Amino acid sequence: MVNVLLYQFFPKQYKANYLIVLGAGLINGDTVSRLLGNRIDAAIKFANKQIKKGRPTPKIVFSGGQGNDEKLSEAQAMANYAIEHGWDKDQIILEDQSKNTLQNMQFSKKIIQDDYGSNKAYIKFFSNNYHIFRAGLYARMAGLAANGVGAPTRFYFLPNALIREFVAILIMNKKRHIIMISIIGFFVLLSMLVTLYVDFKTK
């Protein structure tokens, strides 16, 4: 929750060479959802603002494979949406093999390195604001040096989304969290036993 709030005010540096837009499920197998559309809109808005500042046009990497229930890859659907909303098709790169967020980061990193010719590119990734923290963890796991930009999410959807993200992060590091929860539980139990013992002795 703190992360979601802070990202609304975190200053953005408009000097990116590449923008990665993370995919999400398509409606009816071929249509970009409003949540996914917000990610694309945020990337285009960022790119246009960078251009207005007199800096080079970034390439947008649309990252997402094709699910079993989808008629085309998420990457292609996102590219179609971006072109319909005025983005230059020559500034688009498709990463259409990934099946999850970690692969989004891994495969996009490889594509960008091949396209840029080195690992020195300045990169931003885009997702919905509630997903940025976990996506950042995956970026680090993939060895991708990139900062996230969170697209807005309708308020009524946030509570459920944040709970799912919290659970997902717990599962990502379940061994560490089990150990920490066990330690905390031990000290809570110890504290309760000490309190009961003191109460008993004073009576």
PDB file of C-alpha atoms in Angstrom:
ATOM      1  CA  MET A   1       0.000   0.000   0.000  1.00  0.00           C
ATOM      2  CA  VAL A   2       2.848   2.377   0.840  1.00  0.00           C
ATOM      3  CA  ASN A   3       4.462   1.515  -2.493  1.00  0.00           C
ATOM      4  CA  VAL A   4       1.256   2.280  -4.417  1.00  0.00           C
ATOM      5  CA  LEU A   5       0.934   5.639  -2.681  1.00  0.00           C
ATOM      6  CA  LEU A   6       4.566   6.645  -3.135  1.00  0.00           C
ATOM      7  CA  TYR A   7       4.600   5.813  -6.826  1.00  0.00           C
ATOM      8  CA  GLN A   8       1.916   8.434  -7.418  1.00  0.00           C
ATOM      9  CA  PHE A   9       4.390  11.124  -6.352  1.00  0.00           C
ATOM     10  CA  PHE A  10       7.742   9.617  -7.290  1.00  0.00           C
ATOM     11  CA  PRO A  11       9.434  11.933  -9.846  1.00  0.00           C
ATOM     12  CA  LYS A  12       9.788  10.457 -13.347  1.00  0.00           C
ATOM     13  CA  GLN A  13      12.965  10.911 -15.357  1.00  0.00           C
ATOM     14  CA  TYR A  14      12.094  11.288 -19.023  1.00  0.00           C
ATOM     15  CA  LYS A  15      15.182   9.837 -20.658  1.00  0.00           C
ATOM     16  CA  ALA A  16      14.215   6.233 -21.408  1.00  0.00           C
ATOM     17  CA  ASN A  17      15.417   4.325 -24.455  1.00  0.00           C
ATOM     18  CA  TYR A  18      12.823   1.575 -24.023  1.00  0.00           C
ATOM     19  CA  LEU A  19       9.460   1.254 -22.317  1.00  0.00           C
ATOM     20  CA  ILE A  20       8.226  -2.246 -21.451  1.00  0.00           C
ATOM     21  CA  VAL A  21       4.465  -2.684 -21.125  1.00  0.00           C
ATOM     22  CA  LEU A  22       3.567  -5.847 -19.239  1.00  0.00           C
ATOM     23  CA  GLY A  23       0.764  -7.923 -20.688  1.00  0.00           C
ATOM     24  CA  ALA A  24      -2.488  -9.136 -19.138  1.00  0.00           C
ATOM     25  CA  GLY A  25      -5.365 -11.344 -20.217  1.00  0.00           C
ATOM     26  CA  LEU A  26      -7.442 -10.268 -23.217  1.00  0.00           C
ATOM     27  CA  ILE A  27     -11.225  -9.917 -23.212  1.00  0.00           C
ATOM     28  CA  ASN A  28     -12.856 -12.506 -25.503  1.00  0.00           C
ATOM     29  CA  GLY A  29      -9.370 -13.604 -26.487  1.00  0.00           C
ATOM     30  CA  ASP A  30      -8.563 -10.574 -28.633  1.00  0.00           C
ATOM     31  CA  THR A  31      -9.552  -7.310 -26.916  1.00  0.00           C
ATOM     32  CA  VAL A  32      -7.449  -5.160 -24.595  1.00  0.00           C
ATOM     33  CA  SER A  33      -9.151  -4.692 -21.204  1.00  0.00           C
ATOM     34  CA  ARG A  34      -9.454  -1.313 -19.503  1.00  0.00           C
ATOM     35  CA  LEU A  35      -6.769  -2.308 -16.966  1.00  0.00           C
ATOM     36  CA  LEU A  36      -4.384  -3.281 -19.743  1.00  0.00           C
ATOM     37  CA  GLY A  37      -5.355  -0.219 -21.762  1.00  0.00           C
ATOM     38  CA  ASN A  38      -4.357   1.964 -18.823  1.00  0.00           C
ATOM     39  CA  ARG A  39      -0.857   0.473 -18.933  1.00  0.00           C
ATOM     40  CA  ILE A  40      -0.516   1.220 -22.642  1.00  0.00           C
ATOM     41  CA  ASP A  41      -1.945   4.727 -22.238  1.00  0.00           C
ATOM     42  CA  ALA A  42       0.534   5.425 -19.428  1.00  0.00           C
ATOM     43  CA  ALA A  43       3.466   4.331 -21.610  1.00  0.00           C
ATOM     44  CA  ILE A  44       2.319   6.448 -24.572  1.00  0.00           C
ATOM     45  CA  LYS A  45       1.752   9.445 -22.288  1.00  0.00           C
ATOM     46  CA  PHE A  46       5.241   9.013 -20.830  1.00  0.00           C
ATOM     47  CA  ALA A  47       6.797   8.705 -24.300  1.00  0.00           C
ATOM     48  CA  ASN A  48       4.992  11.777 -25.643  1.00  0.00           C
ATOM     49  CA  LYS A  49       6.057  13.840 -22.651  1.00  0.00           C
ATOM     50  CA  GLN A  50       9.657  12.723 -23.173  1.00  0.00           C
ATOM     51  CA  ILE A  51       9.457  13.751 -26.833  1.00  0.00           C
ATOM     52  CA  LYS A  52       8.047  17.166 -25.885  1.00  0.00           C
ATOM     53  CA  LYS A  53      11.082  17.663 -23.673  1.00  0.00           C
ATOM     54  CA  GLY A  54      13.231  17.365 -26.790  1.00  0.00           C
ATOM     55  CA  ARG A  55      14.577  13.912 -26.025  1.00  0.00           C
ATOM     56  CA  PRO A  56      14.712  10.854 -28.327  1.00  0.00           C
ATOM     57  CA  THR A  57      11.567   8.827 -28.967  1.00  0.00           C
ATOM     58  CA  PRO A  58      11.663   5.638 -26.880  1.00  0.00           C
ATOM     59  CA  LYS A  59      10.730   2.290 -28.355  1.00  0.00           C
ATOM     60  CA  ILE A  60       7.861   0.499 -26.659  1.00  0.00           C
ATOM     61  CA  VAL A  61       8.234  -3.223 -26.003  1.00  0.00           C
ATOM     62  CA  PHE A  62       4.853  -4.901 -25.644  1.00  0.00           C
ATOM     63  CA  SER A  63       5.429  -8.051 -23.625  1.00  0.00           C
ATOM     64  CA  GLY A  64       2.974 -10.930 -23.402  1.00  0.00           C
ATOM     65  CA  GLY A  65       2.490 -14.308 -25.049  1.00  0.00           C
ATOM     66  CA  GLN A  66      -0.644 -16.014 -26.303  1.00  0.00           C
ATOM     67  CA  GLY A  67      -2.723 -17.926 -23.790  1.00  0.00           C
ATOM     68  CA  ASN A  68      -4.680 -21.061 -24.600  1.00  0.00           C
ATOM     69  CA  ASP A  69      -7.916 -19.057 -24.674  1.00  0.00           C
ATOM     70  CA  GLU A  70      -6.527 -16.142 -26.697  1.00  0.00           C
ATOM     71  CA  LYS A  71      -6.757 -15.626 -30.470  1.00  0.00           C
ATOM     72  CA  LEU A  72      -3.519 -13.645 -30.676  1.00  0.00           C
ATOM     73  CA  SER A  73      -0.649 -12.754 -28.415  1.00  0.00           C
ATOM     74  CA  GLU A  74      -1.148 -10.104 -25.751  1.00  0.00           C
ATOM     75  CA  ALA A  75       1.832  -8.288 -27.277  1.00  0.00           C
ATOM     76  CA  GLN A  76       0.130  -8.064 -30.680  1.00  0.00           C
ATOM     77  CA  ALA A  77      -3.181  -6.951 -29.175  1.00  0.00           C
ATOM     78  CA  MET A  78      -1.388  -4.222 -27.206  1.00  0.00           C
ATOM     79  CA  ALA A  79       0.513  -3.104 -30.307  1.00  0.00           C
ATOM     80  CA  ASN A  80      -2.757  -2.881 -32.253  1.00  0.00           C
ATOM     81  CA  TYR A  81      -4.262  -0.773 -29.468  1.00  0.00           C
ATOM     82  CA  ALA A  82      -1.228   1.544 -29.379  1.00  0.00           C
ATOM     83  CA  ILE A  83      -1.269   2.060 -33.163  1.00  0.00           C
ATOM     84  CA  GLU A  84      -5.013   2.814 -33.038  1.00  0.00           C
ATOM     85  CA  HIS A  85      -4.217   5.450 -30.402  1.00  0.00           C
ATOM     86  CA  GLY A  86      -1.611   7.159 -32.548  1.00  0.00           C
ATOM     87  CA  TRP A  87       1.671   5.437 -31.676  1.00  0.00           C
ATOM     88  CA  ASP A  88       4.151   4.867 -34.528  1.00  0.00           C
ATOM     89  CA  LYS A  89       4.330   1.195 -35.488  1.00  0.00           C
ATOM     90  CA  ASP A  90       8.042   1.618 -36.283  1.00  0.00           C
ATOM     91  CA  GLN A  91       8.670   2.381 -32.595  1.00  0.00           C
ATOM     92  CA  ILE A  92       7.126  -0.915 -31.444  1.00  0.00           C
ATOM     93  CA  ILE A  93       8.874  -4.158 -30.518  1.00  0.00           C
ATOM     94  CA  LEU A  94       6.911  -7.333 -29.766  1.00  0.00           C
ATOM     95  CA  GLU A  95       7.901  -9.829 -27.081  1.00  0.00           C
ATOM     96  CA  ASP A  96       5.250 -12.489 -27.633  1.00  0.00           C
ATOM     97  CA  GLN A  97       6.631 -15.598 -25.933  1.00  0.00           C
ATOM     98  CA  SER A  98       6.332 -14.851 -22.201  1.00  0.00           C
ATOM     99  CA  LYS A  99       3.784 -16.566 -19.986  1.00  0.00           C
ATOM    100  CA  ASN A 100       4.303 -14.694 -16.696  1.00  0.00           C
ATOM    101  CA  THR A 101       5.839 -11.530 -15.270  1.00  0.00           C
ATOM    102  CA  LEU A 102       9.277 -13.041 -14.693  1.00  0.00           C
ATOM    103  CA  GLN A 103       9.427 -14.122 -18.328  1.00  0.00           C
ATOM    104  CA  ASN A 104       8.176 -10.663 -19.369  1.00  0.00           C
ATOM    105  CA  MET A 105      11.299  -9.242 -17.765  1.00  0.00           C
ATOM    106  CA  GLN A 106      13.725 -11.942 -18.918  1.00  0.00           C
ATOM    107  CA  PHE A 107      12.632 -12.034 -22.561  1.00  0.00           C
ATOM    108  CA  SER A 108      12.228  -8.242 -22.861  1.00  0.00           C
ATOM    109  CA  LYS A 109      15.730  -7.784 -21.448  1.00  0.00           C
ATOM    110  CA  LYS A 110      17.180 -10.073 -24.142  1.00  0.00           C
ATOM    111  CA  ILE A 111      15.274  -8.328 -26.936  1.00  0.00           C
ATOM    112  CA  ILE A 112      16.336  -4.876 -25.744  1.00  0.00           C
ATOM    113  CA  GLN A 113      19.992  -5.872 -25.419  1.00  0.00           C
ATOM    114  CA  ASP A 114      19.963  -7.282 -28.954  1.00  0.00           C
ATOM    115  CA  ASP A 115      18.234  -4.197 -30.346  1.00  0.00           C
ATOM    116  CA  TYR A 116      20.319  -1.641 -28.442  1.00  0.00           C
ATOM    117  CA  GLY A 117      23.601  -3.480 -28.867  1.00  0.00           C
ATOM    118  CA  SER A 118      24.515  -3.422 -25.183  1.00  0.00           C
ATOM    119  CA  ASN A 119      23.068  -3.645 -21.679  1.00  0.00           C
ATOM    120  CA  LYS A 120      23.367   0.108 -21.111  1.00  0.00           C
ATOM    121  CA  ALA A 121      19.863   1.079 -22.242  1.00  0.00           C
ATOM    122  CA  TYR A 122      17.736   3.145 -19.858  1.00  0.00           C
ATOM    123  CA  ILE A 123      14.486   1.224 -19.337  1.00  0.00           C
ATOM    124  CA  LYS A 124      11.096   1.811 -17.728  1.00  0.00           C
ATOM    125  CA  PHE A 125       8.404  -0.816 -17.288  1.00  0.00           C
ATOM    126  CA  PHE A 126       4.680  -0.154 -17.055  1.00  0.00           C
ATOM    127  CA  SER A 127       1.934  -1.981 -15.221  1.00  0.00           C
ATOM    128  CA  ASN A 128      -0.992  -1.037 -13.003  1.00  0.00           C
ATOM    129  CA  ASN A 129       0.033   0.767  -9.832  1.00  0.00           C
ATOM    130  CA  TYR A 130      -0.863  -2.131  -7.522  1.00  0.00           C
ATOM    131  CA  HIS A 131       1.424  -4.479  -9.504  1.00  0.00           C
ATOM    132  CA  ILE A 132       4.558  -2.317  -9.704  1.00  0.00           C
ATOM    133  CA  PHE A 133       6.193  -3.540  -6.483  1.00  0.00           C
ATOM    134  CA  ARG A 134       5.977  -7.236  -7.399  1.00  0.00           C
ATOM    135  CA  ALA A 135       6.945  -6.518 -10.997  1.00  0.00           C
ATOM    136  CA  GLY A 136      10.015  -4.714  -9.662  1.00  0.00           C
ATOM    137  CA  LEU A 137      10.958  -7.814  -7.675  1.00  0.00           C
ATOM    138  CA  TYR A 138      10.751  -9.889 -10.857  1.00  0.00           C
ATOM    139  CA  ALA A 139      12.821  -7.311 -12.754  1.00  0.00           C
ATOM    140  CA  ARG A 140      15.530  -7.659 -10.132  1.00  0.00           C
ATOM    141  CA  MET A 141      15.334 -11.461 -10.348  1.00  0.00           C
ATOM    142  CA  ALA A 142      15.792 -11.184 -14.123  1.00  0.00           C
ATOM    143  CA  GLY A 143      18.774  -8.868 -13.724  1.00  0.00           C
ATOM    144  CA  LEU A 144      16.913  -6.089 -15.521  1.00  0.00           C
ATOM    145  CA  ALA A 145      17.866  -2.600 -14.399  1.00  0.00           C
ATOM    146  CA  ALA A 146      14.539  -0.818 -14.816  1.00  0.00           C
ATOM    147  CA  ASN A 147      12.182   1.377 -12.831  1.00  0.00           C
ATOM    148  CA  GLY A 148       8.420   0.949 -12.852  1.00  0.00           C
ATOM    149  CA  VAL A 149       5.678   3.414 -13.680  1.00  0.00           C
ATOM    150  CA  GLY A 150       2.225   2.621 -12.329  1.00  0.00           C
ATOM    151  CA  ALA A 151      -0.890   3.170 -14.416  1.00  0.00           C
ATOM    152  CA  PRO A 152      -4.017   4.275 -12.528  1.00  0.00           C
ATOM    153  CA  THR A 153      -6.532   1.713 -11.283  1.00  0.00           C
ATOM    154  CA  ARG A 154     -10.155   2.375 -10.429  1.00  0.00           C
ATOM    155  CA  PHE A 155     -10.567   2.740  -6.676  1.00  0.00           C
ATOM    156  CA  TYR A 156     -13.169  -0.003  -6.266  1.00  0.00           C
ATOM    157  CA  PHE A 157     -10.771  -2.550  -7.797  1.00  0.00           C
ATOM    158  CA  LEU A 158      -7.776  -1.665  -5.607  1.00  0.00           C
ATOM    159  CA  PRO A 159      -8.624  -3.488  -2.316  1.00  0.00           C
ATOM    160  CA  ASN A 160      -9.017  -6.876  -3.997  1.00  0.00           C
ATOM    161  CA  ALA A 161      -5.961  -6.285  -6.211  1.00  0.00           C
ATOM    162  CA  LEU A 162      -3.763  -5.286  -3.267  1.00  0.00           C
ATOM    163  CA  ILE A 163      -4.791  -8.376  -1.288  1.00  0.00           C
ATOM    164  CA  ARG A 164      -3.910 -10.614  -4.250  1.00  0.00           C
ATOM    165  CA  GLU A 165      -0.550  -8.875  -4.637  1.00  0.00           C
ATOM    166  CA  PHE A 166       0.164  -9.273  -0.918  1.00  0.00           C
ATOM    167  CA  VAL A 167      -0.559 -13.007  -1.082  1.00  0.00           C
ATOM    168  CA  ALA A 168       1.511 -13.382  -4.262  1.00  0.00           C
ATOM    169  CA  ILE A 169       4.518 -11.683  -2.628  1.00  0.00           C
ATOM    170  CA  LEU A 170       4.155 -13.930   0.429  1.00  0.00           C
ATOM    171  CA  ILE A 171       4.211 -16.978  -1.830  1.00  0.00           C
ATOM    172  CA  MET A 172       7.231 -15.649  -3.762  1.00  0.00           C
ATOM    173  CA  ASN A 173       9.226 -15.647  -0.511  1.00  0.00           C
ATOM    174  CA  LYS A 174       7.271 -18.238   1.459  1.00  0.00           C
ATOM    175  CA  LYS A 175      10.263 -19.818   3.214  1.00  0.00           C
ATOM    176  CA  ARG A 176      11.494 -16.438   4.481  1.00  0.00           C
ATOM    177  CA  HIS A 177       8.000 -15.392   5.550  1.00  0.00           C
ATOM    178  CA  ILE A 178       7.272 -18.703   7.295  1.00  0.00           C
ATOM    179  CA  ILE A 179      10.482 -18.268   9.318  1.00  0.00           C
ATOM    180  CA  MET A 180       9.679 -14.653  10.224  1.00  0.00           C
ATOM    181  CA  ILE A 181       6.047 -15.418  11.119  1.00  0.00           C
ATOM    182  CA  SER A 182       7.225 -18.346  13.265  1.00  0.00           C
ATOM    183  CA  ILE A 183       9.700 -16.107  15.120  1.00  0.00           C
ATOM    184  CA  ILE A 184       7.058 -13.425  15.668  1.00  0.00           C
ATOM    185  CA  GLY A 185       4.561 -16.069  16.787  1.00  0.00           C
ATOM    186  CA  PHE A 186       7.089 -17.513  19.217  1.00  0.00           C
ATOM    187  CA  PHE A 187       7.724 -14.126  20.858  1.00  0.00           C
ATOM    188  CA  VAL A 188       3.989 -13.328  20.996  1.00  0.00           C
ATOM    189  CA  LEU A 189       3.323 -16.680  22.676  1.00  0.00           C
ATOM    190  CA  LEU A 190       6.260 -16.138  25.049  1.00  0.00           C
ATOM    191  CA  SER A 191       4.968 -12.682  25.938  1.00  0.00           C
ATOM    192  CA  MET A 192       1.489 -14.076  26.650  1.00  0.00           C
ATOM    193  CA  LEU A 193       2.930 -16.816  28.873  1.00  0.00           C
ATOM    194  CA  VAL A 194       5.041 -14.300  30.804  1.00  0.00           C
ATOM    195  CA  THR A 195       1.998 -12.067  31.295  1.00  0.00           C
ATOM    196  CA  LEU A 196      -0.098 -14.993  32.532  1.00  0.00           C
ATOM    197  CA  TYR A 197       2.694 -16.062  34.891  1.00  0.00           C
ATOM    198  CA  VAL A 198       3.033 -12.525  36.336  1.00  0.00           C
ATOM    199  CA  ASP A 199      -0.727 -12.254  36.786  1.00  0.00           C
ATOM    200  CA  PHE A 200      -0.785 -15.625  38.520  1.00  0.00           C
ATOM    201  CA  LYS A 201       2.050 -14.694  40.872  1.00  0.00           C
ATOM    202  CA  THR A 202       0.478 -11.355  41.812  1.00  0.00           C
ATOM    203  CA  LYS A 203      -2.761 -13.072  42.768  1.00  0.00           C
TER     204      LYS A 203
END
